[in-house]
Coordinates of C-alpha atoms in Angstrom, one line a residue:
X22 CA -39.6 -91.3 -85.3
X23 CA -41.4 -88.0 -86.9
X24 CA -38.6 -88.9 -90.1
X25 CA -40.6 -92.3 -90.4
X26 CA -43.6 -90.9 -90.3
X27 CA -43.1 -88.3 -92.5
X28 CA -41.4 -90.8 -95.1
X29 CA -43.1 -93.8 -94.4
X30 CA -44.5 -94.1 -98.2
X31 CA -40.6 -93.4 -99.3
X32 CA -39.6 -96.5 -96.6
X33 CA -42.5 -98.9 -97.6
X34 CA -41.5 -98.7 -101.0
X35 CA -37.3 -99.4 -100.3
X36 CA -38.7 -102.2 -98.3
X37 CA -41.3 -103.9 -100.7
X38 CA -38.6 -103.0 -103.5
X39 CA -35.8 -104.6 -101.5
X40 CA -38.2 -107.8 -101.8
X41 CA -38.8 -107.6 -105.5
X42 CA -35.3 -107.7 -106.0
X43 CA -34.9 -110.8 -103.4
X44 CA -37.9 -112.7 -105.6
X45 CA -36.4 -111.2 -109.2
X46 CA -33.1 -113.2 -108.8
X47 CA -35.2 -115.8 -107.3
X48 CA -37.4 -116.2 -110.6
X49 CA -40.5 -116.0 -108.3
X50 CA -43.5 -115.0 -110.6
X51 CA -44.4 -113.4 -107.3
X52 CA -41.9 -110.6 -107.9
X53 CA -44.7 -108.5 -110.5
X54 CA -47.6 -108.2 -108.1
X55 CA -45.4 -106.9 -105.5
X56 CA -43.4 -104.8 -108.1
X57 CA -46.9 -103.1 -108.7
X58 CA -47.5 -102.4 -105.3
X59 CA -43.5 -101.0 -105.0
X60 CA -44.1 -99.0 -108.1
X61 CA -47.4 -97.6 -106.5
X62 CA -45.2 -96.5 -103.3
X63 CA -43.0 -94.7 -106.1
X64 CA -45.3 -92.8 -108.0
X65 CA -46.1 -90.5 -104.7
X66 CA -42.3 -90.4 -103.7
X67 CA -41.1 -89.0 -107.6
X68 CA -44.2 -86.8 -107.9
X69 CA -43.3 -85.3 -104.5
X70 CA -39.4 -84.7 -105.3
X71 CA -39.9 -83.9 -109.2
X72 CA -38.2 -86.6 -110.4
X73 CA -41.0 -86.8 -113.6
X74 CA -39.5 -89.2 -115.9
X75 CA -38.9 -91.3 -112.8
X76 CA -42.4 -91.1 -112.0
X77 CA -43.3 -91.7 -115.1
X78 CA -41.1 -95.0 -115.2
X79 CA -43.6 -96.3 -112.2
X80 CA -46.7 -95.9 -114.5
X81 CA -44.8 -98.2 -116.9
X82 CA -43.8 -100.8 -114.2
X83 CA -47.3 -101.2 -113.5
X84 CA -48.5 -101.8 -116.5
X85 CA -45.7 -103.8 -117.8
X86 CA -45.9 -105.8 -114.7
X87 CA -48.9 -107.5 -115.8
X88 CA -47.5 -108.0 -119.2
X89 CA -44.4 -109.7 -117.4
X90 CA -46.6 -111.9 -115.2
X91 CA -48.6 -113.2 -118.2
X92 CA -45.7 -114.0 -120.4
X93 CA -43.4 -115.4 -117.3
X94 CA -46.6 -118.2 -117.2
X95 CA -47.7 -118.3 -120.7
X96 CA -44.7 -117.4 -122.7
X97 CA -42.4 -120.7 -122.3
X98 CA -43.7 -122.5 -125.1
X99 CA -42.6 -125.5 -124.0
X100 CA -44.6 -129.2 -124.7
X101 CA -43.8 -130.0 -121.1
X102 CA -44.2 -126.3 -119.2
X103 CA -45.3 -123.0 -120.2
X104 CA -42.6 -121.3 -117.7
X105 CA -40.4 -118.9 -119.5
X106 CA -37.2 -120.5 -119.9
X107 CA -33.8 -117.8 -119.3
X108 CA -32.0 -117.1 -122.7
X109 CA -29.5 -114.5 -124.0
X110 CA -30.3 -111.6 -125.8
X111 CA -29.9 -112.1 -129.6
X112 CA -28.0 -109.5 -132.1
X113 CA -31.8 -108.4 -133.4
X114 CA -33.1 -107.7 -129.7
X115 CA -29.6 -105.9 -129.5
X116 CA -30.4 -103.9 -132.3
X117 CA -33.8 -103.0 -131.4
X118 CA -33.3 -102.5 -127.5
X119 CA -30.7 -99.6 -128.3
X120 CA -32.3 -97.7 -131.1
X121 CA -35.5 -97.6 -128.4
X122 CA -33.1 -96.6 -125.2
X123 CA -31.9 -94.0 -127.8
X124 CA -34.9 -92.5 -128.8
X125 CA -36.7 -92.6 -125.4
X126 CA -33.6 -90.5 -123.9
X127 CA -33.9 -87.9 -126.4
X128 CA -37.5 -87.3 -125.8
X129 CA -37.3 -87.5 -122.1
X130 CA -34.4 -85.3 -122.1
X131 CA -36.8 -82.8 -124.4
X132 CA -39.6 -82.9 -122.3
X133 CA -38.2 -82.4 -119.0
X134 CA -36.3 -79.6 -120.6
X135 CA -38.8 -77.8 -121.6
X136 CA -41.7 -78.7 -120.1
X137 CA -40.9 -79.6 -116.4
X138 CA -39.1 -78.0 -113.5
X139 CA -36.3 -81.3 -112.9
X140 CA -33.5 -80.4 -111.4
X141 CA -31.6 -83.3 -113.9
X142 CA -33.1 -83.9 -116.9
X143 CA -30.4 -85.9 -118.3
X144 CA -29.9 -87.9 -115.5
X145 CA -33.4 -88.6 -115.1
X146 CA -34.0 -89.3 -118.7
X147 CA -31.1 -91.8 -118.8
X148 CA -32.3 -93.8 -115.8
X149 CA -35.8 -94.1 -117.0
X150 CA -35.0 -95.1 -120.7
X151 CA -32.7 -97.8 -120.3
X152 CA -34.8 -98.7 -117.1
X153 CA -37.7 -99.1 -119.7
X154 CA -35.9 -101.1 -122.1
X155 CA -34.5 -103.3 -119.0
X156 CA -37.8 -104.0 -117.7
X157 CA -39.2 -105.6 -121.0
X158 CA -36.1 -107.8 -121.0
X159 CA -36.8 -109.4 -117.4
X160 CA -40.2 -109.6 -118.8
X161 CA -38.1 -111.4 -121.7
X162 CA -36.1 -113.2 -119.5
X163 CA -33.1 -112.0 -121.2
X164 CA -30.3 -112.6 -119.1
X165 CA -28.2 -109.8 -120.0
X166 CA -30.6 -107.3 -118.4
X167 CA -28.9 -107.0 -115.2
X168 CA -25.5 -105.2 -116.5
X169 CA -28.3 -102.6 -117.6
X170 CA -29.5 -102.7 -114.2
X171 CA -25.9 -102.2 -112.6
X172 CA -25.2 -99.1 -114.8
X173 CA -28.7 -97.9 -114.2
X174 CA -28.8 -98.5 -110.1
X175 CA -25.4 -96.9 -110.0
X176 CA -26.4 -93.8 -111.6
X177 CA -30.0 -93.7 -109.5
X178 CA -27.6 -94.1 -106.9
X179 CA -25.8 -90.7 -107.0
X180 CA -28.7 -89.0 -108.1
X181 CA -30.6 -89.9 -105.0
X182 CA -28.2 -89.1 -102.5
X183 CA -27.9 -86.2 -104.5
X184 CA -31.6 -85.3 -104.1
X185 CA -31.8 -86.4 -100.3
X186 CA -33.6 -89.9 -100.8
X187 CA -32.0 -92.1 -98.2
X188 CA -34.2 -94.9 -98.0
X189 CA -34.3 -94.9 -101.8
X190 CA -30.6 -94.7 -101.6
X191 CA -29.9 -97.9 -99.4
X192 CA -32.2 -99.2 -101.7
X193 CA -30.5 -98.5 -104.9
X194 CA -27.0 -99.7 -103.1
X195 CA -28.6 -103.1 -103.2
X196 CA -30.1 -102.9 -106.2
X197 CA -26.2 -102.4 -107.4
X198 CA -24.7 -104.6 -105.6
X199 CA -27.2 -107.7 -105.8
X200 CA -27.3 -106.8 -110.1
X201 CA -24.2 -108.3 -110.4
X202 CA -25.6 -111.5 -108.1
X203 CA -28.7 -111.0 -109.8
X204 CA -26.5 -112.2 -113.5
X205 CA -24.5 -114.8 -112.3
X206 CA -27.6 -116.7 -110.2
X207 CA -29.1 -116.5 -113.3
X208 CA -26.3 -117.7 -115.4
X209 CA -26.2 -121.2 -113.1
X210 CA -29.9 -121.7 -113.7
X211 CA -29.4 -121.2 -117.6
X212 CA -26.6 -123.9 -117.6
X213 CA -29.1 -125.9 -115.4
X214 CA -31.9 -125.8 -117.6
X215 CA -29.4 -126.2 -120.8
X216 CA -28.0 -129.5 -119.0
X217 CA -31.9 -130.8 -118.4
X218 CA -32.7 -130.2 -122.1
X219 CA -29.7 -132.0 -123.3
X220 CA -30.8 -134.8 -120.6
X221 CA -34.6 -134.9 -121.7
X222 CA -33.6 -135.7 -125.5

C-alpha cells in the first residue's frame, strides 16, 4: 500500500497508457485526449528518474496529440468522410522519417552527454527519436509505425527494469507484445477499406 501511494502518478499513467494503446489499435480518435493526459502522468515520472529525453518526448506527445486529433478528423480527404483512411508509408516518407530519426539521435545523444546527469544517454536518445518519428506516423496513419513501436517498446523495456520502473515496465511489456497486434488489426482494416473502395466505384 505505502508503494502505491508513493507511485501512484507512475501507476495512473501505466493504466491510462495501457488504455491508449487498447483505443490506438482500435482507431478510437479518443486515444489523443487521453494520450495527453498519459503523457502528463509521464512528464513527473521522467523528470523524477532523469530520464530527460524521455521527458522531453512527453512534451512532444502533448502537443502532437492535438495535431493527431485534428488530422485523424480533418485529414481524410475523402468526398464521402473526412476520417483518415490507413495507408502504407511511401519510399519519400521513408526517406524523410530516417534522415530525422538520425539527426534527432545525434543531438539527443549530445545533449544528454553533456549537459544532463542520464544514466543512458544512448538508450534514452534512441527511444525518444524514433518514438518521435513513430508518433507523427500514427498521426499519419502510416501502418508501418508499429514495427517502430516493437523495437522501441522492447528497448524501453530493458531500460526500465533497468532503472526500477515496474509499473512502466508491465506497461512497456504490452506495449511490445500488443505492437505486433497493433499491425496486423490494422492490416485487416486496410484490406477492409481497400475492398469498400473497390465496391463504392
Amino acid at each position: 500500500m505505502n508503494w502505491l501511494l508513493n507511485n501512484y502518478i507512475e501507476v495512473l499513467g501505466a493504466v491510462t497508457g495501457l488504455i491508449y494503446l487498447y483505443l490506438e489499435i482500435k482507431q478510437n480518435i479518443w486515444l489523443w485526449p487521453l494520450g495527453i493526459a498519459t503523457s502528463a502522468f509521464y512528464i513527473y515520472v521522467f523528470f523524477t528518474t532523469k530520464f530527460y529525453a524521455d521527458m522531453g518526448l512527453q512534451v512532444y506527445y502533448l502537443v502532437i496529440s492535438f495535431y493527431g486529433w485534428w488530422h485523424w478528423l480533418y485529414g481524410g480527404g475523402s468526398s464521402k468522410t473526412d476520417e483518415l483512411p490507413i495507408t502504407k508509408t511511401s519510399l519519400k516518407q521513408w526517406i524523410y522519417i530516417s534522415l530525422a530519426s538520425v539527426v534527432l539521435f545525434v543531438l539527443m545523444v549530445f545533449v544528454l552527454k553533456n549537459f544532463t546527469d542520464s544514466p543512458v544517454p544512448y538508450g534514452d536518445a534512441f527511444v525518444t527519436s524514433l518514438s518521435i518519428t513513430a508518433t507523427w506516423m500514427l498521426a499519419r496513419k502510416l501502418i508501418e509505425q508499429w514495427w517502430i513501436w516493437v523495437v522501441v517498446n522492447l528497448v524501453s523495456l530493458v531500460l526500465f527494469i533497468w532503472k526500477g520502473l515496474y509499473p512502466t515496465s508491465v506497461l512497456f511489456f504490452f506495449y511490445f507484445t500488443m505492437a505486433v497486434v497493433g499491425y496486423f488489426e490494422w492490416k485487416k482494416e486496410m484490406l477492409s477499406e481497400k475492398l469498400q473502395v473497390v465496391r463504392d466505384k
